[in-house]
Short mmCIF file of C-alpha atoms in Angstrom, two decimals:
data_model
loop_
_atom_site.label_atom_id
_atom_site.label_comp_id
_atom_site.label_asym_id
_atom_site.label_seq_id
_atom_site.Cartn_x
_atom_site.Cartn_y
_atom_site.Cartn_z
CA UNK A 26 151.29 130.06 93.03
CA UNK A 27 147.49 129.75 93.23
CA UNK A 28 145.70 133.05 93.83
CA UNK A 29 142.28 132.65 95.42
CA UNK A 30 139.81 135.00 93.71
CA UNK A 31 136.97 134.82 96.25
CA UNK A 32 138.61 134.43 99.63
CA UNK A 33 135.36 134.85 101.62
CA UNK A 34 133.46 132.07 99.85
CA UNK A 35 136.58 129.89 99.74
CA UNK A 36 137.13 130.21 103.51
CA UNK A 37 133.49 129.50 104.33
CA UNK A 38 133.35 126.43 102.07
CA UNK A 39 136.60 125.16 103.54
CA UNK A 40 135.20 125.59 107.05
CA UNK A 41 131.92 123.89 106.01
CA UNK A 42 133.87 121.01 104.46
CA UNK A 43 136.05 120.54 107.53
CA UNK A 44 133.07 120.68 109.95
CA UNK A 45 131.06 118.22 107.84
CA UNK A 46 134.10 115.98 107.54
CA UNK A 47 134.61 115.99 111.29
CA UNK A 48 130.96 115.10 111.95
CA UNK A 49 131.09 112.42 109.24
CA UNK A 50 134.16 110.95 110.92
CA UNK A 51 132.54 110.91 114.39
CA UNK A 52 129.39 109.21 113.07
CA UNK A 53 130.63 106.91 110.31
CA UNK A 54 134.39 106.76 110.83
CA UNK A 55 136.65 106.67 107.81
CA UNK A 56 133.74 105.73 105.53
CA UNK A 57 132.15 109.13 106.20
CA UNK A 58 135.35 111.05 105.48
CA UNK A 59 136.03 109.02 102.33
CA UNK A 60 132.53 109.51 100.87
CA UNK A 61 132.55 113.23 101.61
CA UNK A 62 135.99 113.48 100.00
CA UNK A 63 134.82 111.53 96.95
CA UNK A 64 131.91 113.98 96.63
CA UNK A 65 134.33 116.93 96.84
CA UNK A 66 136.64 115.39 94.21
CA UNK A 67 133.65 114.64 91.95
CA UNK A 68 132.53 118.28 92.24
CA UNK A 69 136.00 119.50 91.30
CA UNK A 70 136.31 116.97 88.46
CA UNK A 71 132.91 117.72 86.89
CA UNK A 72 133.56 121.46 87.01
CA UNK A 73 137.17 121.24 85.84
CA UNK A 74 136.34 119.04 82.85
CA UNK A 75 132.94 120.71 82.27
CA UNK A 76 131.56 117.18 82.09
CA UNK A 77 127.96 117.68 81.03
CA UNK A 78 125.19 115.27 80.12
CA UNK A 79 122.54 117.80 79.06
CA UNK A 80 124.86 119.67 76.67
CA UNK A 81 126.32 116.43 75.26
CA UNK A 82 122.89 115.09 74.37
CA UNK A 83 121.94 118.46 72.90
CA UNK A 84 125.08 118.44 70.75
CA UNK A 85 124.02 115.14 69.22
CA UNK A 86 120.52 116.40 68.34
CA UNK A 87 121.40 119.92 67.19
CA UNK A 88 124.92 119.57 65.73
CA UNK A 89 124.79 115.82 64.98
CA UNK A 90 127.90 115.61 67.17
CA UNK A 91 127.90 112.29 69.07
CA UNK A 92 131.29 112.86 70.67
CA UNK A 93 130.19 113.69 74.25
CA UNK A 94 127.53 111.00 74.40
CA UNK A 95 130.18 108.46 73.39
CA UNK A 96 132.16 109.40 76.53
CA UNK A 97 129.03 108.78 78.61
CA UNK A 98 128.87 105.23 77.23
CA UNK A 99 132.61 104.77 77.76
CA UNK A 100 132.06 105.83 81.38
CA UNK A 101 129.26 103.27 81.75
CA UNK A 102 131.41 100.61 80.04
CA UNK A 103 134.32 101.07 82.47
CA UNK A 104 131.95 101.17 85.45
CA UNK A 105 130.08 98.01 84.39
CA UNK A 106 133.37 96.13 84.04
CA UNK A 107 133.82 96.55 87.80
CA UNK A 108 130.24 97.05 89.05
CA UNK A 109 128.76 93.73 87.87
CA UNK A 110 131.51 91.48 89.31
CA UNK A 111 131.59 93.48 92.55
CA UNK A 112 127.80 93.27 92.93
CA UNK A 113 127.82 89.57 92.03
CA UNK A 114 130.65 88.57 94.35
CA UNK A 115 129.95 90.76 97.39
CA UNK A 116 126.62 90.45 99.19
CA UNK A 117 127.25 93.79 100.92
CA UNK A 118 127.21 95.64 97.61
CA UNK A 119 123.97 96.33 95.72
CA UNK A 120 123.43 97.57 92.19
CA UNK A 121 121.21 100.35 90.90
CA UNK A 122 118.46 97.97 89.79
CA UNK A 123 114.88 99.20 89.52
CA UNK A 124 111.58 97.94 88.08
CA UNK A 125 110.66 98.40 84.44
CA UNK A 126 107.25 100.07 84.53
CA UNK A 127 105.17 102.92 83.15
CA UNK A 128 106.42 105.40 85.75
CA UNK A 129 109.99 104.77 84.52
CA UNK A 130 108.98 105.59 80.94
CA UNK A 131 107.05 108.76 81.84
CA UNK A 132 109.49 109.91 84.52
CA UNK A 133 112.56 109.56 82.28
CA UNK A 134 110.81 111.51 79.51
CA UNK A 135 109.95 114.28 82.00
CA UNK A 136 113.54 114.30 83.23
CA UNK A 137 115.01 114.57 79.73
CA UNK A 138 112.63 117.43 78.88
CA UNK A 139 113.30 119.24 82.16
CA UNK A 140 117.04 118.75 81.80
CA UNK A 141 117.06 120.91 78.65
CA UNK A 142 114.89 123.59 80.26
CA UNK A 143 117.19 123.85 83.26
CA UNK A 144 120.33 123.41 81.17
CA UNK A 145 121.69 120.67 83.43
CA UNK A 146 120.94 117.19 84.73
CA UNK A 147 121.14 116.05 88.38
CA UNK A 148 124.92 116.23 88.63
CA UNK A 149 124.97 119.27 86.33
CA UNK A 150 122.57 121.22 88.54
CA UNK A 151 124.65 120.27 91.56
CA UNK A 152 128.12 121.23 90.37
CA UNK A 153 127.06 124.37 88.52
CA UNK A 154 125.02 125.45 91.56
CA UNK A 155 128.16 124.84 93.63
CA UNK A 156 130.06 127.06 91.19
CA UNK A 157 127.53 129.88 91.67
CA UNK A 158 125.37 129.62 88.53
CA UNK A 159 122.40 132.01 88.70
CA UNK A 160 120.28 129.63 86.63
CA UNK A 161 120.88 126.76 89.05
CA UNK A 162 120.14 128.96 92.07
CA UNK A 163 116.58 128.84 90.66
CA UNK A 164 116.60 125.29 89.27
CA UNK A 165 117.85 123.52 92.42
CA UNK A 166 115.07 124.61 94.84
CA UNK A 167 112.44 123.63 92.26
CA UNK A 168 114.22 120.32 91.67
CA UNK A 169 113.97 119.70 95.42
CA UNK A 170 110.26 120.64 95.52
CA UNK A 171 109.57 118.47 92.45
CA UNK A 172 111.28 115.45 93.94
CA UNK A 173 109.11 115.65 97.08
CA UNK A 174 106.02 115.83 94.85
CA UNK A 175 107.41 112.72 93.16
CA UNK A 176 107.47 110.89 96.49
CA UNK A 177 103.74 111.52 96.82
CA UNK A 178 102.99 110.20 93.32
CA UNK A 179 105.38 107.22 93.10
CA UNK A 180 103.58 104.77 95.46
CA UNK A 181 100.33 105.17 93.45
CA UNK A 182 101.99 104.36 90.11
CA UNK A 183 104.93 102.09 90.90
CA UNK A 184 103.01 98.85 90.37
CA UNK A 185 101.18 100.01 87.26
CA UNK A 186 102.27 98.03 84.18
CA UNK A 187 105.31 96.79 86.08
CA UNK A 188 107.50 93.96 84.80
CA UNK A 189 109.59 94.06 87.97
CA UNK A 190 113.38 94.25 87.98
CA UNK A 191 115.04 92.93 84.82
CA UNK A 192 118.77 92.29 84.87
CA UNK A 193 120.43 91.66 81.49
CA UNK A 194 122.05 88.22 81.41
CA UNK A 195 120.82 87.36 84.90
CA UNK A 196 120.49 83.64 84.10
CA UNK A 197 124.07 83.36 82.88
CA UNK A 198 127.25 82.88 84.92
CA UNK A 199 128.73 86.10 86.32
CA UNK A 200 131.53 86.24 83.74
CA UNK A 201 129.10 85.93 80.81
CA UNK A 202 126.68 88.41 82.38
CA UNK A 203 129.51 90.94 82.79
CA UNK A 204 130.71 90.33 79.23
CA UNK A 205 127.20 90.80 77.82
CA UNK A 206 126.64 94.12 79.59
CA UNK A 207 130.15 95.46 78.95
CA UNK A 208 129.84 94.50 75.26
CA UNK A 209 126.48 96.25 74.89
CA UNK A 210 127.81 99.46 76.44
CA UNK A 211 131.11 99.28 74.53
CA UNK A 212 129.14 98.75 71.30
CA UNK A 213 127.23 101.98 71.94
CA UNK A 214 130.51 103.79 72.63
CA UNK A 215 132.00 102.49 69.39
CA UNK A 216 128.88 103.30 67.34
CA UNK A 217 128.89 106.92 68.56
CA UNK A 218 132.67 107.12 68.04
CA UNK A 219 132.25 105.77 64.49
CA UNK A 220 129.81 108.57 63.65
CA UNK A 221 132.04 111.12 65.38
CA UNK A 222 135.00 110.01 63.25
CA UNK A 223 132.86 110.24 60.12
CA UNK A 224 132.36 113.88 61.04
CA UNK A 225 136.14 114.16 61.58
CA UNK A 226 135.73 114.60 65.35
CA UNK A 227 138.62 112.94 67.18
CA UNK A 228 138.63 111.60 70.76
CA UNK A 229 139.50 114.53 73.01
CA UNK A 230 142.22 113.78 75.55
CA UNK A 231 140.59 116.12 78.06
CA UNK A 232 137.26 114.27 78.11
CA UNK A 233 138.97 110.88 77.95
CA UNK A 234 140.92 111.70 81.12
CA UNK A 235 137.78 113.16 82.74
CA UNK A 236 135.83 110.00 81.89
CA UNK A 237 138.49 107.72 83.39
CA UNK A 238 138.76 109.81 86.59
CA UNK A 239 134.96 109.88 87.03
CA UNK A 240 134.79 106.11 86.40
CA UNK A 241 137.44 105.47 89.08
CA UNK A 242 135.54 107.73 91.51
CA UNK A 243 132.24 105.92 90.76
CA UNK A 244 133.86 102.54 91.43
CA UNK A 245 135.27 103.87 94.71
CA UNK A 246 131.81 105.15 95.72
CA UNK A 247 130.38 101.68 95.06
CA UNK A 248 133.15 100.03 97.10
CA UNK A 249 132.92 102.38 100.08
CA UNK A 250 129.18 103.03 100.22
CA UNK A 251 127.92 99.62 99.07
CA UNK A 252 125.70 101.10 96.33
CA UNK A 253 126.23 103.06 93.09
CA UNK A 254 126.49 106.84 93.22
CA UNK A 255 123.13 108.60 93.13
CA UNK A 256 122.38 112.33 93.23
CA UNK A 257 118.63 112.91 93.32
CA UNK A 258 117.69 110.99 96.47
CA UNK A 259 119.67 113.55 98.48
CA UNK A 260 117.53 116.37 97.01
CA UNK A 261 114.38 114.41 97.86
CA UNK A 262 115.46 113.96 101.45
CA UNK A 263 116.42 117.63 101.84
CA UNK A 264 113.01 118.63 100.48
CA UNK A 265 111.12 116.23 102.74
CA UNK A 266 112.95 117.55 105.80
CA UNK A 267 112.19 121.17 104.82
CA UNK A 268 108.51 120.33 104.07
CA UNK A 269 108.26 118.54 107.41
CA UNK A 270 109.77 121.53 109.25
CA UNK A 271 107.15 123.76 107.55
CA UNK A 272 104.38 121.53 108.90
CA UNK A 273 103.60 119.59 105.73
CA UNK A 274 103.09 115.98 106.88
CA UNK A 275 105.37 114.19 104.41
CA UNK A 276 105.91 111.46 107.01
CA UNK A 277 102.36 110.32 106.20
CA UNK A 278 103.23 109.75 102.53
CA UNK A 279 103.51 106.03 101.70
CA UNK A 280 106.97 106.66 100.24
CA UNK A 281 108.33 107.91 103.56
CA UNK A 282 106.96 104.81 105.31
CA UNK A 283 109.00 102.43 103.19
CA UNK A 284 111.92 101.21 105.37
CA UNK A 285 114.79 102.94 103.49
CA UNK A 286 113.24 106.40 103.10
CA UNK A 287 111.73 106.21 106.62
CA UNK A 288 115.17 105.55 108.04
CA UNK A 289 116.70 108.52 106.25
CA UNK A 290 113.84 110.90 107.13
CA UNK A 291 114.05 110.02 110.82
CA UNK A 292 117.81 110.40 111.04
CA UNK A 293 120.42 113.06 110.39
CA UNK A 294 120.90 114.18 106.80
CA UNK A 295 124.55 113.17 107.24
CA UNK A 296 123.44 109.53 107.70
CA UNK A 297 122.42 109.42 104.03
CA UNK A 298 125.08 108.62 101.43
CA UNK A 299 123.51 110.67 98.61
CA UNK A 300 123.16 113.77 100.82
CA UNK A 301 126.72 113.47 102.10
CA UNK A 302 128.09 113.22 98.58
CA UNK A 303 125.91 116.05 97.27
CA UNK A 304 127.20 118.31 100.04
CA UNK A 305 130.74 117.29 99.07
CA UNK A 306 130.05 118.04 95.41
CA UNK A 307 128.74 121.54 96.15
CA UNK A 308 131.77 122.24 98.36
CA UNK A 309 134.21 120.83 95.78
CA UNK A 310 132.77 122.81 92.88
CA UNK A 311 132.53 125.93 95.06
CA UNK A 312 136.16 125.65 96.15
CA UNK A 313 137.38 125.34 92.55
CA UNK A 314 135.11 128.18 91.40
CA UNK A 315 136.38 130.45 94.17
CA UNK A 316 139.99 129.71 93.18
CA UNK A 317 139.41 130.29 89.46
CA UNK A 318 137.22 133.37 89.92
CA UNK A 319 134.18 131.80 88.26
CA UNK A 320 131.81 133.57 90.67
CA UNK A 321 132.65 136.96 89.19
CA UNK A 322 131.36 135.72 85.83
CA UNK A 323 127.98 134.60 87.25
CA UNK A 324 125.01 136.52 85.89
CA UNK A 325 121.27 136.01 85.83
CA UNK A 326 120.04 134.53 82.54
CA UNK A 327 117.08 136.21 80.73
CA UNK A 328 113.73 136.05 82.57
CA UNK A 329 112.19 133.45 80.22
CA UNK A 330 115.17 131.12 80.74
CA UNK A 331 115.01 131.63 84.49
CA UNK A 332 111.30 130.69 84.59
CA UNK A 333 112.07 127.71 82.35
CA UNK A 334 114.84 126.65 84.74
CA UNK A 335 112.27 126.55 87.55
CA UNK A 336 109.85 124.51 85.42
CA UNK A 337 112.73 122.25 84.37
CA UNK A 338 113.70 121.79 88.01
CA UNK A 339 110.16 120.67 88.94
CA UNK A 340 110.01 118.28 85.96
CA UNK A 341 113.41 116.79 86.78
CA UNK A 342 112.46 116.39 90.43
CA UNK A 343 109.18 114.58 89.74
CA UNK A 344 110.76 112.68 86.82
CA UNK A 345 113.74 111.51 88.88
CA UNK A 346 111.50 110.00 91.53
CA UNK A 347 109.15 108.35 89.04
CA UNK A 348 112.07 106.93 87.02
CA UNK A 349 114.33 105.98 89.95
CA UNK A 350 117.10 108.51 89.42
CA UNK A 351 118.86 110.79 86.98
CA UNK A 352 121.70 110.43 84.45
CA UNK A 353 123.91 109.25 87.29
CA UNK A 354 121.67 107.00 89.39
CA UNK A 355 119.41 105.62 86.65
CA UNK A 356 121.38 105.80 83.38
CA UNK A 357 124.98 105.34 84.57
CA UNK A 358 124.25 103.33 87.73
CA UNK A 359 121.49 101.32 86.05
CA UNK A 360 123.30 100.34 82.84
CA UNK A 361 126.56 99.70 84.71
CA UNK A 362 124.69 97.40 87.12
CA UNK A 363 123.19 95.49 84.19
CA UNK A 364 119.66 96.72 84.84
CA UNK A 365 117.35 97.10 81.85
CA UNK A 366 115.72 100.13 83.46
CA UNK A 367 118.94 102.10 82.83
CA UNK A 368 118.63 101.54 79.06
CA UNK A 369 114.93 102.42 78.98
CA UNK A 370 115.73 105.51 81.04
CA UNK A 371 118.31 106.54 78.44
CA UNK A 372 115.93 106.12 75.48
CA UNK A 373 113.04 107.97 77.13
CA UNK A 374 115.20 110.78 78.54
CA UNK A 375 116.72 111.20 75.08
CA UNK A 376 113.25 111.57 73.54
CA UNK A 377 112.43 114.07 76.29
CA UNK A 378 115.62 115.93 75.42
CA UNK A 379 114.48 116.20 71.79
CA UNK A 380 111.24 117.92 72.83
CA UNK A 381 113.16 120.02 75.36
CA UNK A 382 115.28 121.36 72.53
CA UNK A 383 112.15 122.27 70.55
CA UNK A 384 110.97 124.19 73.63
CA UNK A 385 114.36 125.92 73.91
CA UNK A 386 114.11 127.06 70.29
CA UNK A 387 110.62 128.46 70.86
CA UNK A 388 111.70 130.35 73.98
CA UNK A 389 114.86 131.52 72.22
CA UNK A 390 117.57 130.22 74.53
CA UNK A 391 120.93 131.90 73.94
CA UNK B 133 120.45 141.32 92.93
CA UNK B 134 124.00 140.06 92.70
CA UNK B 135 124.22 136.30 91.95
CA UNK B 136 127.32 135.90 94.11
CA UNK B 137 125.63 137.48 97.13
CA UNK B 138 122.54 135.27 96.84
CA UNK B 139 124.76 132.22 96.40
CA UNK B 140 126.71 133.10 99.55
CA UNK B 141 123.47 133.57 101.55
CA UNK B 142 122.11 130.22 100.29
CA UNK B 143 125.32 128.39 101.14
CA UNK B 144 125.34 129.82 104.68
CA UNK B 145 121.63 129.01 105.22
CA UNK B 146 122.16 125.51 103.80
CA UNK B 147 125.10 124.86 106.10
CA UNK B 148 123.15 126.07 109.17
CA UNK B 149 120.21 123.82 108.19
CA UNK B 150 122.49 120.78 107.79
CA UNK B 151 124.10 121.43 111.17
CA UNK B 152 120.71 122.01 112.86
CA UNK B 153 119.28 118.84 111.35
CA UNK B 154 122.34 116.85 112.35
CA UNK B 155 122.37 118.10 115.93
CA UNK B 156 118.61 117.64 116.43
CA UNK B 157 118.24 114.19 114.80
CA UNK B 158 119.46 110.74 115.80
CA UNK B 159 122.50 109.56 113.88
CA UNK B 160 123.12 106.23 112.16
CA UNK B 161 126.02 104.94 110.10
CA UNK B 162 125.92 106.10 106.47
CA UNK B 163 123.56 104.10 104.24
CA UNK B 164 121.45 104.37 101.09
CA UNK B 165 117.69 103.68 101.07
CA UNK B 166 118.20 100.94 98.47
CA UNK B 167 120.20 98.96 101.03
CA UNK B 168 117.15 98.47 103.25
CA UNK B 169 115.32 95.17 103.50
CA UNK B 170 112.88 94.36 100.68
CA UNK B 171 114.09 97.33 98.61
CA UNK B 172 113.67 96.87 94.90
CA UNK B 173 114.88 100.25 93.66
CA UNK B 174 117.67 102.65 94.62
CA UNK B 175 115.11 104.92 96.37
CA UNK B 176 114.05 102.05 98.64
CA UNK B 177 110.74 101.28 96.90
CA UNK B 178 109.61 97.73 97.68
CA UNK B 179 109.22 95.17 94.90
CA UNK B 180 105.86 93.91 93.75
CA UNK B 181 107.00 90.28 93.80
CA UNK B 182 108.77 90.57 97.15
CA UNK B 183 105.89 92.19 99.03
#
């Protein structure tokens, strides 16, 4: 029998989940309930499997262990196998396709650097915050502030050195386009697996199962919401609403006058897919953490790491807006949609990660 | 201060803010900014060539 370790937090999160679910149902019908539930399941899955991007990339640089990063490419491979045909065949479904420009290059680098300072990417910050991590209690508010700053900067730089949207294999028939993108991603998976095997690191069943579950959930999000899963836009919207309530006129920013962001700023936070799923993810991770007793293990990290988490949060926030998302929205969603920006995001965020690790060594992260 | 206590306070404040925002704002069916007209990025940014 399951013994709940933190009954107070568990009960509150359950109540919050049920109330949000009820409101989602009244406003968006089954779609609302399904997306909130998918968010909750994603939160539970990420926490249960400890599915990290930041640590996986760090493992490759520090320990020359490419195992975790290979799962990330397997995840993108499975997603692209479904994403590209679904996007191509259904006009109601859009991909995560963004321009290739200078802001993408700089923003992704900032994100990769910040990700190592905060010890988590967009999804990582979300599910570990949900599970009561002291570090993320600091990183998340700064992530939110940073992403609003990003909305101020983005309109000034978005057209600078822009090549526009570039979709890999766009001039080919849908089948060939899918095959090209799936092959590219599968090649990366196999390359990283090859090096992992050379180091006698076998495929771990746990992460393989986690990857497949997350891939299925991502495909369901695309089917039910009409766009790939994204984390950081929700943070941006939360920040803009808080700034606006404090009297800071974010509604005058060019970003918030573009039709999509304007719509979300003027309407309930529960009318935005990313926000709804983020709320679900926090609730899901929190519920699992309260069952397993993870909250009792939560402690504050050393002061230097806490300050770095705040700086990392700001960098990730600004970086996510400048580069059109995080590991989920830009890297996973982008590459799985066949967008070149997803690949450039990966390369630049990886370089940022390298410098982030140098910073970690200087600060003396434990 | 205890991490768990601060977490609990933040979760309660966050929930109240979500409910307040929901009850005081107009509601639309769920959507992403990238699904808006002329959007050229997931955040809803318009495209240079479509402007």
